[in-house]
CSV table of C-alpha atoms and ligand atoms in Angstrom, one decimal:
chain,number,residue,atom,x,y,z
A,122,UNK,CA,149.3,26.1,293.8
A,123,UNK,CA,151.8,27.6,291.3
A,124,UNK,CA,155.1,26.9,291.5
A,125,UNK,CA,156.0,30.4,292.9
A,126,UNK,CA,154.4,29.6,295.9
A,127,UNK,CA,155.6,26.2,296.3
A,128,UNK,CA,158.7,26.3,299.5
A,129,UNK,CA,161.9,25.7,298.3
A,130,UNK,CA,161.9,21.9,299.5
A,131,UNK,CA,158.6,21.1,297.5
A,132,UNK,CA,159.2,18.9,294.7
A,133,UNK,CA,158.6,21.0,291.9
A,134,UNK,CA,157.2,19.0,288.5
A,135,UNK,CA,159.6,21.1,286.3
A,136,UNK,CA,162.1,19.3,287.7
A,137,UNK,CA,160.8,15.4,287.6
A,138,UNK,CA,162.7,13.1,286.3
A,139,UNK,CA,160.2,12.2,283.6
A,140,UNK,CA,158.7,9.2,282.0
A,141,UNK,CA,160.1,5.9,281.3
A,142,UNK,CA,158.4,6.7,277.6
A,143,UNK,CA,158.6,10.5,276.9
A,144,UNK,CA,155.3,12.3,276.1
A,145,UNK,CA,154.2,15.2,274.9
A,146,UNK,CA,153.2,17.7,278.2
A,147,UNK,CA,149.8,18.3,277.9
A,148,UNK,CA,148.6,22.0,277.2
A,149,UNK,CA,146.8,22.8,280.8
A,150,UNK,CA,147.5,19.4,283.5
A,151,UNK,CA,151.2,19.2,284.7
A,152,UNK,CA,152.6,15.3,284.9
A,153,UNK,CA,151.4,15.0,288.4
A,154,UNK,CA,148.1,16.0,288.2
A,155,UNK,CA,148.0,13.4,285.1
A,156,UNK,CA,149.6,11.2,287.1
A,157,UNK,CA,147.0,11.6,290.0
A,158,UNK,CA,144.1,11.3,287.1
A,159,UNK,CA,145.8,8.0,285.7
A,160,UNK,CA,145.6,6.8,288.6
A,161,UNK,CA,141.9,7.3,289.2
A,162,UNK,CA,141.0,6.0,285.5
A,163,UNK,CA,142.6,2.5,286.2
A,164,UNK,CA,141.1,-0.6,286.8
A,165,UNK,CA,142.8,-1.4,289.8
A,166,UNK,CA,142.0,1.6,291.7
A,167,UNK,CA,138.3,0.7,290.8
A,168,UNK,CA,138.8,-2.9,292.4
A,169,UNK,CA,139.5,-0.8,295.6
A,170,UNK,CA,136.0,-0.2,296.4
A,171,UNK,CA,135.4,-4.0,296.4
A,172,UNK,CA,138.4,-4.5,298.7
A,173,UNK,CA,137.4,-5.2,303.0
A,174,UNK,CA,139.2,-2.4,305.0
A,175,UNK,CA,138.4,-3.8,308.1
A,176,UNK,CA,134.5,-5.0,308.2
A,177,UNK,CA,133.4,-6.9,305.3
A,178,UNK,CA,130.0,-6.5,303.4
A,179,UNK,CA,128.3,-8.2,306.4
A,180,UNK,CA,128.3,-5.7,308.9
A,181,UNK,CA,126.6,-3.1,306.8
A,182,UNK,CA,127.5,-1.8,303.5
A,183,UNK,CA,128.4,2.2,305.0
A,184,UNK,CA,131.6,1.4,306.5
A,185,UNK,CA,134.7,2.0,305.0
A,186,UNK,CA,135.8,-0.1,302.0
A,187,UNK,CA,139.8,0.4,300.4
A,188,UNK,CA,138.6,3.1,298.0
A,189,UNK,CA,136.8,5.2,300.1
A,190,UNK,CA,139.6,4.7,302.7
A,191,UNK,CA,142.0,5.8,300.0
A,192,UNK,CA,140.2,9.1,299.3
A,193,UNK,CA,140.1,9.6,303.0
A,194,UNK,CA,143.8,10.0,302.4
A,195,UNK,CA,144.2,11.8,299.9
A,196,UNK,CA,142.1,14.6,301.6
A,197,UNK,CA,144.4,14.4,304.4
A,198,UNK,CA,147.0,14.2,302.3
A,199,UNK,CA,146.2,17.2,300.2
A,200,UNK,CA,145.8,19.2,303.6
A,201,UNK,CA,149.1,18.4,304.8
A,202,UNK,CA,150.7,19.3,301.3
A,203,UNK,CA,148.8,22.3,301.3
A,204,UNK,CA,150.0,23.5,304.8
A,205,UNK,CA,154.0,22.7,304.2
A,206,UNK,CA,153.8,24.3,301.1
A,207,UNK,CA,154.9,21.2,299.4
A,208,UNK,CA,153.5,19.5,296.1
A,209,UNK,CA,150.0,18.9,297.0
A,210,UNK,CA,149.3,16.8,293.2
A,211,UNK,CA,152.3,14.8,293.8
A,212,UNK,CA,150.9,13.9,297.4
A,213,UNK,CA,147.9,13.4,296.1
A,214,UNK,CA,148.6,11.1,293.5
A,215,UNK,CA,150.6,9.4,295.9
A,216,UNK,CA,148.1,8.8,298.4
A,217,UNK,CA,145.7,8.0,295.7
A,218,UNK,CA,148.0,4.9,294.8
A,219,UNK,CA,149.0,3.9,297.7
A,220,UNK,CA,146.5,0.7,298.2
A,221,UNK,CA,146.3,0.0,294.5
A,222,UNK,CA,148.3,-2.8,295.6
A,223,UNK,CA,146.6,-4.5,298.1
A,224,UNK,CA,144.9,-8.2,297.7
A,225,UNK,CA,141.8,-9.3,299.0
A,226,UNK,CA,141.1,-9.5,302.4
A,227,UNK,CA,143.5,-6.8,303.6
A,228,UNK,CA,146.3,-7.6,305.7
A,229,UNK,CA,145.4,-10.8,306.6
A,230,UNK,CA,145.2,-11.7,302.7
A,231,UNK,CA,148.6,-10.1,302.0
A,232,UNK,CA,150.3,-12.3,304.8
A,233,UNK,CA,148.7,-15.1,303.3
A,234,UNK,CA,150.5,-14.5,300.0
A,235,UNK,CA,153.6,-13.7,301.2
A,236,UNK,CA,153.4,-17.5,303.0
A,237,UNK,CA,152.5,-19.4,300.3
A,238,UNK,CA,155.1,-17.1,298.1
A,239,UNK,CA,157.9,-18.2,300.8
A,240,UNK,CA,157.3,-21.8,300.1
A,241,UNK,CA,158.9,-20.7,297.0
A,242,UNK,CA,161.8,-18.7,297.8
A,243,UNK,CA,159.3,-15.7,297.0
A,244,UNK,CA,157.8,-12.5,298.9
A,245,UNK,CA,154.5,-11.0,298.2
A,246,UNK,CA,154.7,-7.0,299.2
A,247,UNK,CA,151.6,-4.7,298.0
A,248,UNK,CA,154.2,-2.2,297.6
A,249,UNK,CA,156.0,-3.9,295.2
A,250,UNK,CA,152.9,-5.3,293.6
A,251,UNK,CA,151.4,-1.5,293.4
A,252,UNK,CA,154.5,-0.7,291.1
A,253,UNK,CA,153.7,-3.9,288.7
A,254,UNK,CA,150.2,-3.1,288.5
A,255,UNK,CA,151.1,0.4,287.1
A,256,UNK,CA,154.3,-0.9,285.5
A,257,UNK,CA,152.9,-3.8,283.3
A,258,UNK,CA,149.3,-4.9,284.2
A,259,UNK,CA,147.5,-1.9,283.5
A,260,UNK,CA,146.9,-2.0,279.7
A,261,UNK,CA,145.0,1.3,278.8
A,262,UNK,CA,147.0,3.2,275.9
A,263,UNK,CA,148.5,2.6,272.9
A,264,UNK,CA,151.8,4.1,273.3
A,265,UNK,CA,153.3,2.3,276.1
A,266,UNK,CA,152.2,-0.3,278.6
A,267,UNK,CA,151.5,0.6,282.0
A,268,UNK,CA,150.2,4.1,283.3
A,269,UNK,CA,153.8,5.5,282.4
A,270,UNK,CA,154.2,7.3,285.6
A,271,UNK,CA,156.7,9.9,286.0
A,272,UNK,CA,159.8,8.5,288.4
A,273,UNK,CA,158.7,10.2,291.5
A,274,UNK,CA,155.1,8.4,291.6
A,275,UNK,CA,156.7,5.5,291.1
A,276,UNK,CA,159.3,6.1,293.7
A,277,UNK,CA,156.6,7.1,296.4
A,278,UNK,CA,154.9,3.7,295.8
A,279,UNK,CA,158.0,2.1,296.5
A,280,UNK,CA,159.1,4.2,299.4
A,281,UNK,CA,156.3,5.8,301.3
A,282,UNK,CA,156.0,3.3,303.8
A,283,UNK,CA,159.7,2.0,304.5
A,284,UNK,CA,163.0,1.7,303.1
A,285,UNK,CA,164.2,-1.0,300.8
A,286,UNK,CA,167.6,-2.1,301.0
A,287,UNK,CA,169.7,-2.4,297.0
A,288,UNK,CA,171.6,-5.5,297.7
A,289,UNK,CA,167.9,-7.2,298.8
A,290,UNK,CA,165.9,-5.3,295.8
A,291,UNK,CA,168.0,-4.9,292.8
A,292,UNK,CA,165.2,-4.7,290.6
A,293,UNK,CA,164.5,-1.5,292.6
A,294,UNK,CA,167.9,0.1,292.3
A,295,UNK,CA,166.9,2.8,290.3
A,296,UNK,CA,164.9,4.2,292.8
A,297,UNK,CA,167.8,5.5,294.6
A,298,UNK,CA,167.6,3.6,297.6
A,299,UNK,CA,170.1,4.6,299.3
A,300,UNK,CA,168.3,8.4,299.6
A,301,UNK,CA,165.3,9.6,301.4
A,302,UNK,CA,162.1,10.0,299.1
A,303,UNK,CA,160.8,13.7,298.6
A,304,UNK,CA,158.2,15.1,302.0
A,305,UNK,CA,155.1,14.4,299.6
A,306,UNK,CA,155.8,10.6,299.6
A,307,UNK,CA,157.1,10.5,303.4
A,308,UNK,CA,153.9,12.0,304.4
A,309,UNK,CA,152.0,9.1,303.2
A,310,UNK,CA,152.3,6.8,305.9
A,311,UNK,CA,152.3,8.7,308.2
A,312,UNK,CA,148.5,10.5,306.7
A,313,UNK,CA,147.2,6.9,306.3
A,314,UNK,CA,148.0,6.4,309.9
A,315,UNK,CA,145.5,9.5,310.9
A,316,UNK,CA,143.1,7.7,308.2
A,317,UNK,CA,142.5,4.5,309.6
A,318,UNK,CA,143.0,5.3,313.6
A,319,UNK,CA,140.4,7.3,313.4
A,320,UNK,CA,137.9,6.1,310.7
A,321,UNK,CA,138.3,2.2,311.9
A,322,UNK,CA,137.2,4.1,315.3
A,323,UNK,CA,134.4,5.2,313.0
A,324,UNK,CA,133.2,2.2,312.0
A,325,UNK,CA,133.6,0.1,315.2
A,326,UNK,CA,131.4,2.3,317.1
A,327,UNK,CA,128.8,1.8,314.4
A,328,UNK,CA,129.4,-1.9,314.2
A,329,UNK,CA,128.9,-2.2,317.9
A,330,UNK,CA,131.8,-4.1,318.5
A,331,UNK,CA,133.5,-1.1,320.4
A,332,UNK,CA,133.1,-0.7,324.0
A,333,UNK,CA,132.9,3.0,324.5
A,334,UNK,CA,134.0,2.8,328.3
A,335,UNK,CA,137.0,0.5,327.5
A,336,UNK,CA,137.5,2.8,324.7
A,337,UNK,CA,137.6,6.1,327.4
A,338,UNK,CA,140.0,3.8,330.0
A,339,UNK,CA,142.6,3.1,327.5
A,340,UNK,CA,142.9,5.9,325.8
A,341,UNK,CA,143.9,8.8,327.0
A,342,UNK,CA,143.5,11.1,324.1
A,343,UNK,CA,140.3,10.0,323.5
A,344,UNK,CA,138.9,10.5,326.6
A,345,UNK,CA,140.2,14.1,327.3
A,346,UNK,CA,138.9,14.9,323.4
A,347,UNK,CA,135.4,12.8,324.1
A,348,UNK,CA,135.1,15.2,327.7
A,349,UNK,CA,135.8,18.4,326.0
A,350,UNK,CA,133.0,17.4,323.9
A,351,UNK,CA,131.0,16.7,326.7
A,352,UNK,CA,132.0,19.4,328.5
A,353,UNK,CA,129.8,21.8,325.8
A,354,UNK,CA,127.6,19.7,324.6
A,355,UNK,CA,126.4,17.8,327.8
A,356,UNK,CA,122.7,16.9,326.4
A,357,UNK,CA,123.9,15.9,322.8
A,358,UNK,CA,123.5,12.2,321.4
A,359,UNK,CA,126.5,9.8,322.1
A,360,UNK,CA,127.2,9.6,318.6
A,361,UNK,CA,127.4,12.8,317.5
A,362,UNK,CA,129.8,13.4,320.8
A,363,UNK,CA,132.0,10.4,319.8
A,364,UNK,CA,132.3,11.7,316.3
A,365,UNK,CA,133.1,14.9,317.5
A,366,UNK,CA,135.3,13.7,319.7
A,367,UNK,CA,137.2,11.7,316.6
A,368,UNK,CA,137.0,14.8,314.1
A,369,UNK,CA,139.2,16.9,317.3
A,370,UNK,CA,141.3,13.8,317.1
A,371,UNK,CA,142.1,13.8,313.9
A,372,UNK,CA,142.6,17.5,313.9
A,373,UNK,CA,144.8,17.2,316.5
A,374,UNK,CA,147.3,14.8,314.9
A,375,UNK,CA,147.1,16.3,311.4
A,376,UNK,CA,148.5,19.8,313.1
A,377,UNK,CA,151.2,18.1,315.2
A,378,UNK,CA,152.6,16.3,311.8
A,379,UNK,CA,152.3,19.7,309.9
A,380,UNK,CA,153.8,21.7,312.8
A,381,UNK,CA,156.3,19.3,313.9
A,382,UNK,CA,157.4,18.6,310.5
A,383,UNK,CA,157.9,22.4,310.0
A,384,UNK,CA,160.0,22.6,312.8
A,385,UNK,CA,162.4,19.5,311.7
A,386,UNK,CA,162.3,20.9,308.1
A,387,UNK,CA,163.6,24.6,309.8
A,388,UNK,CA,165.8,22.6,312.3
A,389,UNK,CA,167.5,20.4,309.6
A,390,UNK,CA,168.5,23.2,307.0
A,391,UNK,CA,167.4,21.3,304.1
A,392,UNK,CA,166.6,24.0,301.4
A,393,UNK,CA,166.3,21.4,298.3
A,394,UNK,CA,164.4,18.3,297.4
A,395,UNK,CA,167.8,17.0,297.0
A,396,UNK,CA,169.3,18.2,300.7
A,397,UNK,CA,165.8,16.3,301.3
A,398,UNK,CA,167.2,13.2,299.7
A,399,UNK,CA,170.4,13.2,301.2
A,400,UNK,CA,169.3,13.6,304.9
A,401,UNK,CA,170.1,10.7,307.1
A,402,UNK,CA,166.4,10.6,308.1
A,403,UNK,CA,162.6,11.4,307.6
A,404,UNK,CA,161.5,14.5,308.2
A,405,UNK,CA,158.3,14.0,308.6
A,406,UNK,CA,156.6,13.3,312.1
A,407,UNK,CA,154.6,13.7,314.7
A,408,UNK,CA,156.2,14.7,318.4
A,409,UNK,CA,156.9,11.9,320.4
A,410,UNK,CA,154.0,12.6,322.6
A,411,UNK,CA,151.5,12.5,320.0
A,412,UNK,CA,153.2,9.7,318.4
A,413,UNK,CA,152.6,7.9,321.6
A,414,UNK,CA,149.0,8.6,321.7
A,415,UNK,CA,148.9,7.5,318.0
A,416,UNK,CA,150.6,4.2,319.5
A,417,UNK,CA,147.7,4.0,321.8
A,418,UNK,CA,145.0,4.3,319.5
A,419,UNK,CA,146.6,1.5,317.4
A,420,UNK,CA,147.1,-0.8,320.4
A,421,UNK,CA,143.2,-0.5,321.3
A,422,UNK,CA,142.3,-1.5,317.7
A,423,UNK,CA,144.5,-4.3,317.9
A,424,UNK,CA,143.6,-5.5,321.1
A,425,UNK,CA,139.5,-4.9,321.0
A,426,UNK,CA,138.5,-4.2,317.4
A,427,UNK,CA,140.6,-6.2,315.1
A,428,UNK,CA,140.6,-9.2,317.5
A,429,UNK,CA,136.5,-8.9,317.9
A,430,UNK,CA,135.3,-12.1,317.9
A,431,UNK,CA,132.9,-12.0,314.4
A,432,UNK,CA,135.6,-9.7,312.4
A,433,UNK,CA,138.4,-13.0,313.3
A,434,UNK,CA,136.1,-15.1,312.4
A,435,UNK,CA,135.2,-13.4,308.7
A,436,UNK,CA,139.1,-12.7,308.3
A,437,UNK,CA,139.9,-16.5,308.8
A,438,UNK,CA,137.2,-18.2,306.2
A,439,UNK,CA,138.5,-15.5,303.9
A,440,UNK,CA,142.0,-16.1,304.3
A,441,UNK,CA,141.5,-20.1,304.0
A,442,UNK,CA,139.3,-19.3,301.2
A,443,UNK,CA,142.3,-17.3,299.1
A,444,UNK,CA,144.6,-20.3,300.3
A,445,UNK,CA,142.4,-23.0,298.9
A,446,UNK,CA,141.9,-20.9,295.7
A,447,UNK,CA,145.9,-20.2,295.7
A,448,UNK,CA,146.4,-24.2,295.5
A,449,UNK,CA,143.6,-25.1,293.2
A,450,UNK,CA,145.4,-22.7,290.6
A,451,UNK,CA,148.6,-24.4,291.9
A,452,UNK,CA,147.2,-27.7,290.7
A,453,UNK,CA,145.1,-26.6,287.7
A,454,UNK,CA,146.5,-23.4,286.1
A,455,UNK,CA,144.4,-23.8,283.2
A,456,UNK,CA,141.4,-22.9,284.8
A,457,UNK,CA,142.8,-19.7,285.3
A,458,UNK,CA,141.6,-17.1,282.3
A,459,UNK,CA,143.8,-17.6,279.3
A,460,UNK,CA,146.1,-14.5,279.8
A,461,UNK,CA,147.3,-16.4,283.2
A,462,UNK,CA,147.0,-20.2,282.0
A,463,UNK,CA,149.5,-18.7,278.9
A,464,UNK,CA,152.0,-16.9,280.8
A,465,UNK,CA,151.7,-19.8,283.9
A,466,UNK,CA,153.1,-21.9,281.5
A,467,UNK,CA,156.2,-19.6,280.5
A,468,UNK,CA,157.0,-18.0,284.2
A,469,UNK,CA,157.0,-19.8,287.5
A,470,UNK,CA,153.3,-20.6,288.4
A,471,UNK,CA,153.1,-19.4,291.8
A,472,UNK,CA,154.5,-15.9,290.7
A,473,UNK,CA,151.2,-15.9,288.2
A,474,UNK,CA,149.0,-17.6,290.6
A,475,UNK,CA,149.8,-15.2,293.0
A,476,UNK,CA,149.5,-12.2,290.5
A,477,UNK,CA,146.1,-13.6,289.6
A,478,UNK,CA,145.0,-13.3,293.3
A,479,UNK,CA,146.4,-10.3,294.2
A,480,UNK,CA,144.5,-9.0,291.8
A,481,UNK,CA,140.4,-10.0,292.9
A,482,UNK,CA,138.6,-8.3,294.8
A,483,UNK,CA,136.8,-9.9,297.6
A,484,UNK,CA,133.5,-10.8,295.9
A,485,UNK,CA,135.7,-12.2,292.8
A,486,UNK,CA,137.4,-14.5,295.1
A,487,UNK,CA,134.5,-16.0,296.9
A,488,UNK,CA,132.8,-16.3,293.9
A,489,UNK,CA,135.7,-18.5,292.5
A,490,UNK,CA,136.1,-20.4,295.3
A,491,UNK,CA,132.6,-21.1,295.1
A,492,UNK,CA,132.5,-21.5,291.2
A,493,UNK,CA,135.8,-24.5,291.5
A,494,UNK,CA,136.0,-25.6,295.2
A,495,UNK,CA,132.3,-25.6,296.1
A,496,UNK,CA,133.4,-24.0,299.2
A,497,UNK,CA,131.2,-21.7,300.8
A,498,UNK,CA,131.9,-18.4,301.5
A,499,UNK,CA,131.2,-16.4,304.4
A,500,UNK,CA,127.8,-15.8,304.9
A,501,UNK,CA,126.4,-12.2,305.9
A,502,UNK,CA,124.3,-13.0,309.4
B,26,MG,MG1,146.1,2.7,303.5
C-alpha cells in the first residue's frame, strides 16, 4: 500500500522516528518492511518453532507450535491493517515479534521465571525480554548490535499488550509511556486473541481432549456458528463442520474489531498518529457483546482445555524441569557456555541465568536437564 492510500491516522514510515544507529534507506524496502524481514532472519524467531503453544511434541507434531502461532497473527494482523487502512508492514512486523520473547514452556515457564526472578527483587516479562533480544542479544551485523529497529517496532513490543507505568520502568522512559502506542501495535493483542481462541480450539478437537457437547453448552457463539453449519451442511463430517464453524468464528470477530474500531476511530476525531497518542484510551476493540463472547471462548479453554488432565501434567514436569535447571546454573554458572559463565561473573547471576533460559527452546532445555541433572524429561506416550 502506498502511502497515498494510507488514512490519515496510519503511521506513515516517512515519519518514524528512526534508528538508534542511522542507516542508509535502502533503494526498494521501507524501514518497516526491513524491520518485519529482520525480524524473520533472527535467531530467536527461529527458536519459535521449537517453543510449546499449548500441546507439546507428544500429542502429535501438527498442532500449533509459537512460530506457526505467530504467522497466524501476522495474517490476521495484516488483514486488519489492510481493512483500517493503517500500516499493514508496521503491523506486521509487530505481530511477527511479538512472541520472540517468550521462554520455554509458554506461560507456565514465564511465571516460573518471574518467581525465581522475585526471589531477587527481579521480574521476568517476555515483553521486556523481546526488546533485549532485539536490543543486545541478537548479534547479526557489523554495524551495530542488535536488529537496530526503528523506534516504533520497538515501542509496539513494549506496548502492544499493556501499559507500563515511567516511575516503575525508567529504563523504558523513552518510549513515551505516558501516550497511547500507534493502531498497528494496539491491534496486536487484541489479533493474537482471535489467533489462539480459535486455533487452540483447533488443536483440542484434534487432540481429543475437547468435549464437543460441553463445547456447544457453554458457548454460545459456537453453538449458533456450529448450527448454521449444520443447518447447510447436515450430512458433512464433524470435523469439517467444527472447522467451519471456527473459520465463521474467527471471521466474525476479526470484522467486529475492524468495524468497531472504525467507528471509535470516526467517533473520537483523531485525524493524526499523534491525536492517536494523545487519546486517553485504545481505540481498538471489539463491541462489548463480542468481547463477551471472546470472554467465553477463553473461559472454556481455561476451564476444559488448559486444565485437561495430560496437558497439566506435561506443563508441570516442564516447569519443574526449567526450575531445577534455573538452580543448577544458580549453583554452577560455569557450566553454562562461556558467553554466560563470563558475563555471570560480571552481572548478577540470576539476571544471566535467567537470560540463558529464557532463551532455550523446549527440546534445549530437556536436553540440559537431562545432560546435568539426569532428570528425565517428559516422555511422549
Ligand atoms: Mg501470541
Amino acid at each position: 500500500m502506498t502511502a497515498m492510500e494510507l488514512a490519515s491516522y496510519a503511521m506513515d514510515v516517512r515519519r518514524t522516528r528512526g534508528r538508534r544507529y542511522p542507516e542508509a534507506q535502502h533503494p526498494y524496502r521501507n524501514d518497516y518492511a526491513r524491520d518485519r524481514d529482520r525480524v524473520i532472519h533472527s535467531r530467536a524467531f527461529r527458536r519459535l518453532e521449537a517453543k510449546t503453544q499449548v500441546f507439546t511434541m507428544r500429542f502429535s507434531d501438527h498442532f500449533r507450535n509459537r512460530l506457526t502461532h505467530t504467522l497466524e497473527v501476522a495474517q490476521i494482523a495484516r488483514t486488519v491493517a489492510g481493512a483500517l487502512r493503517i500500516n499493514t508492514d508496521l503491523a506486521e512486523a509487530l505481530a511477527l515479534v511479538h512472541d520472540i520473547g517468550h521462554p520455554p514452556f509458554g506461560h507456565a515457564g514465564e511465571r516460573r521465571l518471574d518467581a525465581r526472578m522475585r526471589e531477587h527483587g527481579e521480574h521476568f516479562d517476555h515483553n521486556l525480554h523481546a526488546l533485549r533480544i532485539v536490543e543486545q542479544f541478537e548479534q547479526r551485523y557489523l554495524d551495530f548490535p542488535g536488529l537496530n529497529l526503528t523506534f516504533e517496532v520497538r515501542e509496539g513490543i513494549v506496548k502492544h499488550s499493556r501499559d507500563y507505568v515511567a516511575a516503575e520502568f525508567p529504563a523504558l522512559s523513552e518510549y513515551l509511556l505516558g501516550e497511547r502506542p500507534p493502531l498497528e501495535a494496539q491491534i496486536i493483542d487484541l489479533v493474537d486473541e482471535v489467533a489462539y481462541n480459535t486455533a487452540d480450539l483447533d488443536d483440542a478437537f484434534e487432540a481429543r481432549v475437547l468435549d464437543f457437547d460441553q463445547l456447544r453448552t457453554e458457548v454460545p457463539v459456537f453453538a449458533a456458528a456450529y448450527d448454521g453449519v449444520d443447518r447447510r451442511h447436515s450430512e458433512g463430517l464433524r470435523k469439517l463442520k467444527f472447522n467451519e464453524a471456527l473459520k465463521r468464528i474467527l471471521d466474525r470477530l476479526v470484522t467486529d474489531l475492524i468495524e468497531n474500531t472504525r467507528r471509535q476511530v470516526e467517533a473520537s476525531g483523531v485525524e493524526t498518529v499523534e491525536d492517536v497518542r494523545r487519546q486517553e484510551k485504545r481505540l481498538v476493540g471489539f463491541t462489548s457483546d463480542v468481547a463477551g463472547e471472546c470472554a467465553s471462548l477463553k473461559r472454556f479453554l481455561m476451564s476444559r482445555v488448559y486444565s485437561d488432565p495430560a496437558i497439566v501434567e506435561d506443563r508441570e514436569r516442564s516447569v519443574a524441569a526449567l526450575d531445577d535447571l534455573f538452580s543448577f546454573f544458580q549453583d554452577h554458572p560455569e557450566r553454562m557456555p562461556k558467553h554466560y559463565a563470563d558475563l555471570a561473573q560480571r552481572e548478577p547471576r540470576h539476571r544471566i541465568v535467567c537470560d540463558y533460559i529464557a532463551g532455550m527452546t523446549d527440546h534445549f532445555l530437556l536436553r540440559q536437564c537431562r545432560e546435568f541433572l539426569d532428570a528425565s524429561p517428559p516422555k511422549p506416550r
